[in-house]
Structure formats: C-alpha cells, structure tokens
PDB file of C-alpha atoms in Angstrom:
ATOM      1  CA  UNK A   1       0.000   0.000   0.000  1.00 36.00           C
ATOM      2  CA  UNK A   2       1.186   3.567  -0.606  1.00 36.00           C
ATOM      3  CA  UNK A   3       2.841   5.459   2.168  1.00 33.00           C
ATOM      4  CA  UNK A   4       1.798   9.046   2.824  1.00 31.00           C
ATOM      5  CA  UNK A   5       3.786  11.483   0.752  1.00 31.00           C
ATOM      6  CA  UNK A   6       6.892  12.340   2.729  1.00 31.00           C
ATOM      7  CA  UNK A   7       9.723  14.695   1.995  1.00 30.00           C
ATOM      8  CA  UNK A   8      12.841  12.667   1.286  1.00 32.00           C
ATOM      9  CA  UNK A   9      15.182  15.477   0.376  1.00 31.00           C
ATOM     10  CA  UNK A  10      14.965  19.148  -0.429  1.00 30.00           C
ATOM     11  CA  UNK A  11      18.101  20.845  -1.662  1.00 31.00           C
ATOM     12  CA  UNK A  12      18.900  24.246  -3.067  1.00 29.00           C
ATOM     13  CA  UNK A  13      21.506  24.185  -5.776  1.00 33.00           C
ATOM     14  CA  UNK A  14      22.693  26.285  -8.685  1.00 32.00           C
ATOM     15  CA  UNK A  15      24.463  23.983 -11.099  1.00 40.00           C
ATOM     16  CA  UNK A  16      25.104  24.629 -14.780  1.00 44.00           C
ATOM     17  CA  UNK A  17      22.111  26.619 -16.125  1.00 45.00           C
ATOM     18  CA  UNK A  18      19.521  24.947 -13.868  1.00 48.00           C
ATOM     19  CA  UNK A  19      18.380  27.995 -11.869  1.00 44.00           C
ATOM     20  CA  UNK A  20      16.416  25.775  -9.543  1.00 52.00           C
ATOM     21  CA  UNK A  21      15.483  24.622  -6.217  1.00 76.00           C
ATOM     22  CA  UNK A  22      14.146  21.111  -6.472  1.00 88.00           C
ATOM     23  CA  UNK A  23      12.097  18.782  -4.368  1.00 92.00           C
ATOM     24  CA  UNK A  24      12.269  14.990  -4.330  1.00 93.00           C
ATOM     25  CA  UNK A  25       9.337  13.381  -2.523  1.00 95.00           C
ATOM     26  CA  UNK A  26       8.338   9.785  -1.877  1.00 95.00           C
ATOM     27  CA  UNK A  27       4.951   9.458  -3.556  1.00 95.00           C
ATOM     28  CA  UNK A  28       4.179   5.714  -3.511  1.00 93.00           C
ATOM     29  CA  UNK A  29       5.649   2.626  -1.887  1.00 95.00           C
ATOM     30  CA  UNK A  30       4.421  -0.336  -3.930  1.00 96.00           C
ATOM     31  CA  UNK A  31       4.512  -3.906  -2.656  1.00 95.00           C
ATOM     32  CA  UNK A  32       4.861  -6.548  -5.362  1.00 95.00           C
ATOM     33  CA  UNK A  33       7.494  -5.004  -7.649  1.00 95.00           C
ATOM     34  CA  UNK A  34      11.240  -5.325  -7.172  1.00 91.00           C
ATOM     35  CA  UNK A  35      14.190  -3.805  -9.070  1.00 91.00           C
ATOM     36  CA  UNK A  36      12.068  -1.207 -10.895  1.00 95.00           C
ATOM     37  CA  UNK A  37      13.930  -0.086 -14.002  1.00 96.00           C
ATOM     38  CA  UNK A  38      11.495   2.100 -15.953  1.00 97.00           C
ATOM     39  CA  UNK A  39       8.050   3.677 -15.768  1.00 98.00           C
ATOM     40  CA  UNK A  40       5.406   5.504 -17.794  1.00 98.00           C
ATOM     41  CA  UNK A  41       2.644   7.689 -16.341  1.00 98.00           C
ATOM     42  CA  UNK A  42      -0.541   7.437 -18.423  1.00 96.00           C
ATOM     43  CA  UNK A  43      -4.120   8.169 -17.413  1.00 93.00           C
ATOM     44  CA  UNK A  44      -4.636   7.201 -13.785  1.00 94.00           C
ATOM     45  CA  UNK A  45      -1.906   4.571 -13.860  1.00 97.00           C
ATOM     46  CA  UNK A  46       1.831   4.164 -13.593  1.00 98.00           C
ATOM     47  CA  UNK A  47       3.171   1.385 -15.825  1.00 98.00           C
ATOM     48  CA  UNK A  48       6.391  -0.095 -14.459  1.00 98.00           C
ATOM     49  CA  UNK A  49       8.953  -2.631 -15.644  1.00 97.00           C
ATOM     50  CA  UNK A  50      11.499  -4.533 -13.603  1.00 96.00           C
ATOM     51  CA  UNK A  51      14.852  -5.775 -14.865  1.00 94.00           C
ATOM     52  CA  UNK A  52      14.388  -9.010 -12.907  1.00 94.00           C
ATOM     53  CA  UNK A  53      10.823  -9.844 -14.005  1.00 97.00           C
ATOM     54  CA  UNK A  54       8.981 -10.808 -17.206  1.00 97.00           C
ATOM     55  CA  UNK A  55       5.978  -8.612 -16.404  1.00 97.00           C
ATOM     56  CA  UNK A  56       4.574  -5.217 -17.256  1.00 98.00           C
ATOM     57  CA  UNK A  57       3.084  -3.851 -14.041  1.00 97.00           C
ATOM     58  CA  UNK A  58       0.188  -1.387 -13.894  1.00 97.00           C
ATOM     59  CA  UNK A  59      -0.360   0.476 -10.629  1.00 97.00           C
ATOM     60  CA  UNK A  60      -3.674   2.323 -10.514  1.00 97.00           C
ATOM     61  CA  UNK A  61      -3.161   5.488  -8.493  1.00 96.00           C
ATOM     62  CA  UNK A  62      -6.825   5.864  -7.508  1.00 95.00           C
ATOM     63  CA  UNK A  63      -7.608   2.270  -6.538  1.00 96.00           C
ATOM     64  CA  UNK A  64      -4.056   1.318  -5.481  1.00 95.00           C
ATOM     65  CA  UNK A  65      -4.532  -1.957  -7.399  1.00 96.00           C
ATOM     66  CA  UNK A  66      -1.532  -3.659  -9.011  1.00 96.00           C
ATOM     67  CA  UNK A  67      -1.994  -5.694 -12.185  1.00 96.00           C
ATOM     68  CA  UNK A  68       0.579  -7.735 -14.105  1.00 96.00           C
ATOM     69  CA  UNK A  69       0.870  -8.686 -17.778  1.00 96.00           C
ATOM     70  CA  UNK A  70       3.289 -11.386 -18.911  1.00 97.00           C
ATOM     71  CA  UNK A  71       5.662 -10.120 -21.586  1.00 97.00           C
ATOM     72  CA  UNK A  72       6.662 -13.524 -22.936  1.00 95.00           C
ATOM     73  CA  UNK A  73       3.577 -15.714 -22.552  1.00 93.00           C
ATOM     74  CA  UNK A  74       5.117 -17.583 -19.629  1.00 95.00           C
ATOM     75  CA  UNK A  75       3.968 -17.493 -16.006  1.00 97.00           C
ATOM     76  CA  UNK A  76       5.126 -14.298 -14.333  1.00 97.00           C
ATOM     77  CA  UNK A  77       8.324 -14.658 -12.338  1.00 96.00           C
ATOM     78  CA  UNK A  78       9.334 -11.859  -9.996  1.00 92.00           C
ATOM     79  CA  UNK A  79      13.000 -12.717  -9.507  1.00 92.00           C
ATOM     80  CA  UNK A  80      14.437 -14.376 -12.610  1.00 95.00           C
ATOM     81  CA  UNK A  81      18.019 -15.617 -12.307  1.00 93.00           C
ATOM     82  CA  UNK A  82      20.487 -13.022 -13.554  1.00 91.00           C
ATOM     83  CA  UNK A  83      21.917 -15.218 -16.321  1.00 94.00           C
ATOM     84  CA  UNK A  84      18.460 -16.073 -17.671  1.00 95.00           C
ATOM     85  CA  UNK A  85      16.589 -12.770 -17.423  1.00 96.00           C
ATOM     86  CA  UNK A  86      15.674 -10.645 -20.445  1.00 97.00           C
ATOM     87  CA  UNK A  87      16.854  -7.588 -18.469  1.00 96.00           C
ATOM     88  CA  UNK A  88      14.071  -5.166 -19.379  1.00 97.00           C
ATOM     89  CA  UNK A  89      15.700  -1.798 -18.716  1.00 97.00           C
ATOM     90  CA  UNK A  90      13.772   0.648 -20.901  1.00 98.00           C
ATOM     91  CA  UNK A  91      10.131   1.410 -21.624  1.00 98.00           C
ATOM     92  CA  UNK A  92       8.728   3.868 -24.161  1.00 98.00           C
ATOM     93  CA  UNK A  93       5.217   4.513 -25.405  1.00 96.00           C
ATOM     94  CA  UNK A  94       3.316   6.143 -28.236  1.00 96.00           C
ATOM     95  CA  UNK A  95      -0.480   6.203 -28.330  1.00 94.00           C
ATOM     96  CA  UNK A  96      -1.803   2.919 -26.946  1.00 94.00           C
ATOM     97  CA  UNK A  97       1.442   1.038 -27.509  1.00 97.00           C
ATOM     98  CA  UNK A  98       4.158   0.355 -24.954  1.00 98.00           C
ATOM     99  CA  UNK A  99       7.621  -0.745 -26.037  1.00 98.00           C
ATOM    100  CA  UNK A 100       9.801  -2.633 -23.542  1.00 98.00           C
ATOM    101  CA  UNK A 101      13.490  -3.171 -24.332  1.00 98.00           C
ATOM    102  CA  UNK A 102      16.144  -5.574 -23.173  1.00 98.00           C
ATOM    103  CA  UNK A 103      19.464  -3.923 -22.365  1.00 98.00           C
ATOM    104  CA  UNK A 104      21.525  -5.795 -24.960  1.00 97.00           C
ATOM    105  CA  UNK A 105      24.238  -6.365 -22.360  1.00 95.00           C
ATOM    106  CA  UNK A 106      24.249 -10.122 -23.116  1.00 95.00           C
ATOM    107  CA  UNK A 107      22.998 -12.066 -26.193  1.00 94.00           C
ATOM    108  CA  UNK A 108      19.754 -13.123 -24.478  1.00 95.00           C
ATOM    109  CA  UNK A 109      18.849  -9.491 -23.724  1.00 98.00           C
ATOM    110  CA  UNK A 110      18.212  -8.319 -27.304  1.00 98.00           C
ATOM    111  CA  UNK A 111      14.404  -8.302 -27.444  1.00 98.00           C
ATOM    112  CA  UNK A 112      11.756  -5.614 -27.656  1.00 98.00           C
ATOM    113  CA  UNK A 113       8.211  -6.403 -26.563  1.00 98.00           C
ATOM    114  CA  UNK A 114       5.362  -4.278 -27.930  1.00 98.00           C
ATOM    115  CA  UNK A 115       2.167  -4.256 -25.861  1.00 98.00           C
ATOM    116  CA  UNK A 116      -1.054  -2.629 -27.062  1.00 95.00           C
ATOM    117  CA  UNK A 117      -3.094  -1.643 -24.020  1.00 89.00           C
ATOM    118  CA  UNK A 118      -6.388  -1.539 -25.958  1.00 90.00           C
ATOM    119  CA  UNK A 119      -6.239  -4.844 -27.820  1.00 92.00           C
ATOM    120  CA  UNK A 120      -3.937  -6.568 -25.283  1.00 90.00           C
ATOM    121  CA  UNK A 121      -1.875  -7.894 -28.187  1.00 95.00           C
ATOM    122  CA  UNK A 122       1.804  -8.598 -27.572  1.00 97.00           C
ATOM    123  CA  UNK A 123       4.518  -8.687 -30.238  1.00 97.00           C
ATOM    124  CA  UNK A 124       8.163  -9.604 -29.733  1.00 98.00           C
ATOM    125  CA  UNK A 125      10.895  -8.165 -31.970  1.00 98.00           C
ATOM    126  CA  UNK A 126      14.494  -9.391 -32.170  1.00 98.00           C
ATOM    127  CA  UNK A 127      16.857  -6.386 -31.974  1.00 98.00           C
ATOM    128  CA  UNK A 128      20.100  -8.343 -32.394  1.00 98.00           C
ATOM    129  CA  UNK A 129      20.855  -6.748 -35.772  1.00 97.00           C
ATOM    130  CA  UNK A 130      20.068  -3.227 -34.549  1.00 98.00           C
ATOM    131  CA  UNK A 131      22.098  -3.649 -31.378  1.00 98.00           C
ATOM    132  CA  UNK A 132      25.090  -5.086 -33.258  1.00 97.00           C
ATOM    133  CA  UNK A 133      25.049  -2.132 -35.672  1.00 97.00           C
ATOM    134  CA  UNK A 134      24.819   0.270 -32.738  1.00 97.00           C
ATOM    135  CA  UNK A 135      27.899  -1.324 -31.200  1.00 97.00           C
ATOM    136  CA  UNK A 136      29.778  -1.072 -34.487  1.00 96.00           C
ATOM    137  CA  UNK A 137      28.628   2.470 -35.229  1.00 93.00           C
ATOM    138  CA  UNK A 138      29.439   3.728 -31.734  1.00 95.00           C
ATOM    139  CA  UNK A 139      32.684   1.735 -31.451  1.00 95.00           C
ATOM    140  CA  UNK A 140      31.302   0.109 -28.303  1.00 96.00           C
ATOM    141  CA  UNK A 141      32.540  -3.327 -27.289  1.00 95.00           C
ATOM    142  CA  UNK A 142      29.779  -5.901 -26.671  1.00 95.00           C
ATOM    143  CA  UNK A 143      30.735  -6.117 -22.985  1.00 94.00           C
ATOM    144  CA  UNK A 144      30.311  -2.323 -22.655  1.00 94.00           C
ATOM    145  CA  UNK A 145      26.973  -2.105 -24.492  1.00 96.00           C
ATOM    146  CA  UNK A 146      23.989  -1.354 -22.243  1.00 96.00           C
ATOM    147  CA  UNK A 147      20.730   0.287 -23.402  1.00 98.00           C
ATOM    148  CA  UNK A 148      18.948   1.751 -20.367  1.00 97.00           C
ATOM    149  CA  UNK A 149      16.507   4.292 -21.789  1.00 98.00           C
ATOM    150  CA  UNK A 150      14.411   4.669 -24.950  1.00 98.00           C
ATOM    151  CA  UNK A 151      12.177   7.515 -26.148  1.00 98.00           C
ATOM    152  CA  UNK A 152       9.821   7.250 -29.163  1.00 98.00           C
ATOM    153  CA  UNK A 153       8.287  10.318 -30.823  1.00 96.00           C
ATOM    154  CA  UNK A 154       6.173   8.362 -33.313  1.00 95.00           C
ATOM    155  CA  UNK A 155       8.837   8.941 -35.969  1.00 94.00           C
ATOM    156  CA  UNK A 156      12.206   8.793 -34.239  1.00 97.00           C
ATOM    157  CA  UNK A 157      13.682   6.582 -31.576  1.00 98.00           C
ATOM    158  CA  UNK A 158      16.303   7.736 -29.089  1.00 98.00           C
ATOM    159  CA  UNK A 159      18.277   4.944 -27.408  1.00 98.00           C
ATOM    160  CA  UNK A 160      20.422   5.855 -24.398  1.00 98.00           C
ATOM    161  CA  UNK A 161      23.631   3.875 -24.007  1.00 98.00           C
ATOM    162  CA  UNK A 162      24.668   3.677 -20.364  1.00 96.00           C
ATOM    163  CA  UNK A 163      28.418   4.046 -20.011  1.00 94.00           C
ATOM    164  CA  UNK A 164      28.871   1.928 -16.913  1.00 89.00           C
ATOM    165  CA  UNK A 165      31.336  -0.438 -18.573  1.00 80.00           C
ATOM    166  CA  UNK A 166      35.114  -0.141 -18.480  1.00 83.00           C
ATOM    167  CA  UNK A 167      35.195   2.396 -21.313  1.00 84.00           C
ATOM    168  CA  UNK A 168      32.484   4.616 -19.713  1.00 89.00           C
ATOM    169  CA  UNK A 169      30.868   5.305 -23.104  1.00 94.00           C
ATOM    170  CA  UNK A 170      27.647   7.272 -22.693  1.00 97.00           C
ATOM    171  CA  UNK A 171      25.775   8.009 -25.878  1.00 98.00           C
ATOM    172  CA  UNK A 172      22.467   8.556 -27.637  1.00 98.00           C
ATOM    173  CA  UNK A 173      21.534   6.650 -30.783  1.00 98.00           C
ATOM    174  CA  UNK A 174      18.964   8.342 -33.021  1.00 98.00           C
ATOM    175  CA  UNK A 175      17.141   5.729 -35.093  1.00 98.00           C
ATOM    176  CA  UNK A 176      14.820   6.400 -38.046  1.00 97.00           C
ATOM    177  CA  UNK A 177      13.098   3.876 -40.277  1.00 94.00           C
ATOM    178  CA  UNK A 178      10.053   1.742 -40.963  1.00 91.00           C
ATOM    179  CA  UNK A 179      10.964  -0.865 -38.373  1.00 95.00           C
ATOM    180  CA  UNK A 180      13.683  -1.754 -35.871  1.00 97.00           C
ATOM    181  CA  UNK A 181      14.475  -5.169 -37.328  1.00 95.00           C
ATOM    182  CA  UNK A 182      15.962  -4.449 -40.742  1.00 94.00           C
ATOM    183  CA  UNK A 183      14.892  -1.071 -42.139  1.00 95.00           C
ATOM    184  CA  UNK A 184      16.436   1.849 -40.270  1.00 96.00           C
ATOM    185  CA  UNK A 185      19.222   4.415 -40.130  1.00 97.00           C
ATOM    186  CA  UNK A 186      21.364   5.153 -37.084  1.00 97.00           C
ATOM    187  CA  UNK A 187      23.116   8.304 -35.859  1.00 97.00           C
ATOM    188  CA  UNK A 188      25.232   8.412 -32.716  1.00 97.00           C
ATOM    189  CA  UNK A 189      26.272  11.166 -30.306  1.00 98.00           C
ATOM    190  CA  UNK A 190      28.719  10.499 -27.471  1.00 97.00           C
ATOM    191  CA  UNK A 191      28.581  12.309 -24.122  1.00 97.00           C
ATOM    192  CA  UNK A 192      30.849  12.866 -21.155  1.00 95.00           C
ATOM    193  CA  UNK A 193      28.576  13.174 -18.135  1.00 96.00           C
ATOM    194  CA  UNK A 194      29.475  14.769 -14.784  1.00 95.00           C
ATOM    195  CA  UNK A 195      31.169  12.809 -12.026  1.00 94.00           C
ATOM    196  CA  UNK A 196      29.619  12.155  -8.619  1.00 94.00           C
ATOM    197  CA  UNK A 197      32.136  11.499  -5.837  1.00 92.00           C
ATOM    198  CA  UNK A 198      34.813  10.926  -8.449  1.00 91.00           C
ATOM    199  CA  UNK A 199      32.828   8.394 -10.503  1.00 92.00           C
ATOM    200  CA  UNK A 200      31.497   9.239 -13.965  1.00 93.00           C
ATOM    201  CA  UNK A 201      27.692   9.145 -14.089  1.00 95.00           C
ATOM    202  CA  UNK A 202      25.897   7.209 -16.814  1.00 96.00           C
ATOM    203  CA  UNK A 203      22.493   7.424 -18.524  1.00 97.00           C
ATOM    204  CA  UNK A 204      19.647   5.409 -16.982  1.00 97.00           C
ATOM    205  CA  UNK A 205      16.483   6.825 -18.612  1.00 98.00           C
ATOM    206  CA  UNK A 206      14.949   9.773 -20.468  1.00 98.00           C
ATOM    207  CA  UNK A 207      11.671  11.429 -21.438  1.00 98.00           C
ATOM    208  CA  UNK A 208      10.795  14.010 -24.108  1.00 97.00           C
ATOM    209  CA  UNK A 209       9.388  17.355 -22.898  1.00 96.00           C
ATOM    210  CA  UNK A 210       8.904  20.344 -25.232  1.00 91.00           C
ATOM    211  CA  UNK A 211      11.743  19.441 -27.578  1.00 90.00           C
ATOM    212  CA  UNK A 212      14.129  18.672 -24.748  1.00 95.00           C
ATOM    213  CA  UNK A 213      15.289  15.184 -23.848  1.00 98.00           C
ATOM    214  CA  UNK A 214      15.340  15.149 -20.038  1.00 98.00           C
ATOM    215  CA  UNK A 215      17.534  12.347 -18.742  1.00 98.00           C
ATOM    216  CA  UNK A 216      18.497  10.662 -15.509  1.00 97.00           C
ATOM    217  CA  UNK A 217      22.060   9.481 -14.890  1.00 97.00           C
ATOM    218  CA  UNK A 218      23.493   7.476 -12.017  1.00 95.00           C
ATOM    219  CA  UNK A 219      27.019   7.066 -10.672  1.00 93.00           C
ATOM    220  CA  UNK A 220      27.737   3.473  -9.698  1.00 86.00           C
ATOM    221  CA  UNK A 221      31.197   2.364  -8.615  1.00 80.00           C
ATOM    222  CA  UNK A 222      31.501  -0.620 -10.959  1.00 69.00           C
ATOM    223  CA  UNK A 223      33.348  -1.125 -14.251  1.00 63.00           C
ATOM    224  CA  UNK A 224      30.794  -3.661 -15.475  1.00 57.00           C
ATOM    225  CA  UNK A 225      27.435  -3.555 -17.263  1.00 57.00           C
ATOM    226  CA  UNK A 226      26.642  -6.875 -15.570  1.00 57.00           C
ATOM    227  CA  UNK A 227      27.770  -6.563 -11.952  1.00 60.00           C
ATOM    228  CA  UNK A 228      26.305  -3.963  -9.579  1.00 65.00           C
ATOM    229  CA  UNK A 229      28.475  -1.562  -7.582  1.00 71.00           C
ATOM    230  CA  UNK A 230      28.191   1.005  -4.815  1.00 85.00           C
ATOM    231  CA  UNK A 231      25.621   3.678  -5.707  1.00 89.00           C
ATOM    232  CA  UNK A 232      27.007   7.192  -5.297  1.00 92.00           C
ATOM    233  CA  UNK A 233      24.051   9.275  -6.464  1.00 93.00           C
ATOM    234  CA  UNK A 234      21.918  10.383  -9.392  1.00 96.00           C
ATOM    235  CA  UNK A 235      21.428  13.535 -11.459  1.00 96.00           C
ATOM    236  CA  UNK A 236      18.948  14.981 -13.938  1.00 97.00           C
ATOM    237  CA  UNK A 237      19.859  16.839 -17.113  1.00 97.00           C
ATOM    238  CA  UNK A 238      18.552  17.794 -20.528  1.00 97.00           C
ATOM    239  CA  UNK A 239      19.659  17.518 -24.143  1.00 97.00           C
ATOM    240  CA  UNK A 240      18.509  19.919 -26.873  1.00 96.00           C
ATOM    241  CA  UNK A 241      17.356  17.674 -29.719  1.00 95.00           C
ATOM    242  CA  UNK A 242      18.201  20.263 -32.380  1.00 95.00           C
ATOM    243  CA  UNK A 243      21.845  20.521 -31.360  1.00 96.00           C
ATOM    244  CA  UNK A 244      22.079  17.204 -29.437  1.00 97.00           C
ATOM    245  CA  UNK A 245      24.062  19.089 -26.784  1.00 97.00           C
ATOM    246  CA  UNK A 246      23.568  18.868 -23.033  1.00 96.00           C
ATOM    247  CA  UNK A 247      21.902  22.030 -21.747  1.00 94.00           C
ATOM    248  CA  UNK A 248      22.074  21.541 -17.992  1.00 92.00           C
ATOM    249  CA  UNK A 249      22.596  19.008 -15.221  1.00 95.00           C
ATOM    250  CA  UNK A 250      21.701  18.898 -11.534  1.00 94.00           C
ATOM    251  CA  UNK A 251      22.490  16.297  -8.893  1.00 95.00           C
ATOM    252  CA  UNK A 252      19.292  15.180  -7.141  1.00 95.00           C
ATOM    253  CA  UNK A 253      20.524  12.408  -4.840  1.00 93.00           C
ATOM    254  CA  UNK A 254      23.744  11.230  -3.207  1.00 90.00           C
ATOM    255  CA  UNK A 255      22.612   7.662  -2.511  1.00 87.00           C
ATOM    256  CA  UNK A 256      19.776   6.539  -4.772  1.00 89.00           C
ATOM    257  CA  UNK A 257      20.023   4.605  -8.034  1.00 89.00           C
ATOM    258  CA  UNK A 258      17.308   6.287 -10.064  1.00 95.00           C
ATOM    259  CA  UNK A 259      16.546   4.191 -13.140  1.00 93.00           C
ATOM    260  CA  UNK A 260      13.182   5.421 -14.423  1.00 96.00           C
ATOM    261  CA  UNK A 261      11.848   8.815 -15.497  1.00 98.00           C
ATOM    262  CA  UNK A 262       8.434   9.910 -16.793  1.00 98.00           C
ATOM    263  CA  UNK A 263       6.606  13.236 -17.000  1.00 98.00           C
ATOM    264  CA  UNK A 264       3.889  13.670 -14.368  1.00 97.00           C
ATOM    265  CA  UNK A 265       2.703  17.275 -14.658  1.00 96.00           C
ATOM    266  CA  UNK A 266       3.862  20.533 -16.193  1.00 95.00           C
ATOM    267  CA  UNK A 267       3.054  24.161 -15.378  1.00 90.00           C
ATOM    268  CA  UNK A 268       4.232  27.474 -16.753  1.00 89.00           C
ATOM    269  CA  UNK A 269       7.444  27.450 -14.740  1.00 89.00           C
ATOM    270  CA  UNK A 270       7.760  23.951 -13.274  1.00 93.00           C
ATOM    271  CA  UNK A 271       8.119  20.333 -14.363  1.00 96.00           C
ATOM    272  CA  UNK A 272       7.072  17.401 -12.222  1.00 97.00           C
ATOM    273  CA  UNK A 273       8.510  13.962 -12.969  1.00 98.00           C
ATOM    274  CA  UNK A 274       7.926  10.523 -11.508  1.00 98.00           C
ATOM    275  CA  UNK A 275      11.042   8.466 -10.800  1.00 98.00           C
ATOM    276  CA  UNK A 276      11.614   4.853  -9.848  1.00 96.00           C
ATOM    277  CA  UNK A 277      14.529   3.430  -7.914  1.00 91.00           C
ATOM    278  CA  UNK A 278      16.297   0.134  -8.557  1.00 81.00           C
ATOM    279  CA  UNK A 279      17.151  -1.311  -5.159  1.00 75.00           C
ATOM    280  CA  UNK A 280      19.264  -4.160  -6.656  1.00 68.00           C
ATOM    281  CA  UNK A 281      17.753  -6.677  -4.221  1.00 74.00           C
ATOM    282  CA  UNK A 282      15.207  -9.488  -4.395  1.00 83.00           C
ATOM    283  CA  UNK A 283      12.808  -7.586  -2.126  1.00 90.00           C
ATOM    284  CA  UNK A 284       9.494  -7.021  -3.949  1.00 94.00           C
ATOM    285  CA  UNK A 285       9.047  -3.391  -2.952  1.00 93.00           C
ATOM    286  CA  UNK A 286       9.497  -0.267  -5.059  1.00 94.00           C
ATOM    287  CA  UNK A 287       9.560   3.431  -4.263  1.00 94.00           C
ATOM    288  CA  UNK A 288       8.097   5.931  -6.715  1.00 96.00           C
ATOM    289  CA  UNK A 289       9.247   9.519  -6.209  1.00 97.00           C
ATOM    290  CA  UNK A 290       8.004  12.870  -7.468  1.00 97.00           C
ATOM    291  CA  UNK A 291      10.715  15.273  -8.592  1.00 97.00           C
ATOM    292  CA  UNK A 292       9.779  18.942  -9.035  1.00 96.00           C
ATOM    293  CA  UNK A 293      12.165  21.305 -10.851  1.00 94.00           C
ATOM    294  CA  UNK A 294      11.848  24.717 -12.376  1.00 88.00           C
ATOM    295  CA  UNK A 295      12.003  24.928 -16.146  1.00 83.00           C
TER     296      UNK A 295
END
C-alpha cells in the first residue's frame, strides 16, 4: 500500500544553467514489484517494468490496485536468475502502444516487446541486428553495451547507451526507419557526463518534454554492465534535440540509483517527474518519487 507522501530530500543548488530549487518526494511505496527499471505515467496509472521480471506492471493510483501482464507468454516470475533474465531496462510509449526493451548487455537481452493496451496484443521483436550495428557504429565493445533508456516520438527513436562499462561510453543513438528489425538508419552522439564522488555518471532513462530530452544518470562504482556496484548518487539533465548538446545538469541524490523517469505534470514554470529506484535486491518493494524542478 502507498505510504503518505513524505519529503525525502529538499536541496537548493545552482548547477550549470539549472536555476532551480528542487524537491524529491516519496509518492508511492508499492509492494509486489522489485528492481524497478522504468516507468510511464498514463491516465490514472503508472506502468512499471522490472529488470528481474517478465511482467509489465500497472499500478492504478486511484484504486491502489496492481496488475501484471506477462511479456513472454510464460507465467510471471518476480525474480528471474540473472543469467536467464531478459533484463528489461527501458520502456517507451506512443499512443496505446508500450515498447519494452532488453538492455543488450548479453545475447539473451536483445528483445523488444510491444504491448497494445487496448487490444492486449503482444509482439516480440528481435533487436540483435540493430544492437550489433549500434555497437559497431558507436565503437562500443559488446561487454560495454547497455541500453537503459528509450524515447519514441512516433517517428524517431532515441536509445540511451549507459556508459557503466570499463570504457564509460555514454551516448544517444537516433534511429529512423520503418521498423527496428531491418529497415532503419542510425546516428550516434557520445557524451561525457558529470562525475559524482569521483565516478562518472551514466544514462539510466529519459523522457521528451517540449523538444528537450530530459535524462536521468546514475554514478555506480563498478566497471561492469553486468555486476552492480556502490551507488554514489543520481542527477537529472537535458539535451537539446536540435543541437544534441547537453543544456544543464543537476544532482538530485547522493545515494539513490534512479533508473526510471516519466513526465507527471507541467506548469508554466515547473516540471514534475515521476522516478523509480532500482534497489538491486530481491525484495518485492518499489519506491516511486516525485521530482519537481523549475524549467
């Protein structure tokens, strides 16, 4: 059941061009989901994926009900063994369709699952060819490849490569085409993200807001896309999609591994996002936070 909204942290910072004070609040504590890795706010629900499960979760904010949809036709498993899991790390949506992506960090993590929430139809797409071309195009070794965020505009896809491997290669792939299997073009932009406590941060998710790609990045003291490390904090930033340059960044936590980002509300001068935290444990509990920042 949800906990009452409680202030987790409130900091005042001026960093880069973010002239902000921000607020990070615990909004929901959901029992039944572990290792949350991405989320979408739509209607009265928050749709959540977990990198250790084969389910798409829907948490209804009004009724507090939690529903699960199997992404592979098999019985839902909440804690799949690390070597066997599909490692769903990114979720995007357009219209009634949700797109859930494996990270590509191992050969069995190269799938995209498309779920239509109206017809309840599920389609699985093999992204092995796309991911191999991304690795070649970005000069990223297979062991350093790790897709953690995807945004879809209806015409273009933006894939965020998390640079938490030895080479620390953060980047954004822009993909255009009729489909993601064999008819597309790829562009790549590399980024050097800020350090937190001496460790380079790396992309974990993104969302499109008014022509800006707002992203979350986390600093984790590990040189592996496979093994977890000590979490040193997370930051938010934005990329101008016309120039593909980072506009601003702001550290929002010194201890949390924020892995999911979705737009909640927007006003004239403020943006409100929902965030999810990957606790890297087998405990089936997830915290959903509300982050408020000035535009």
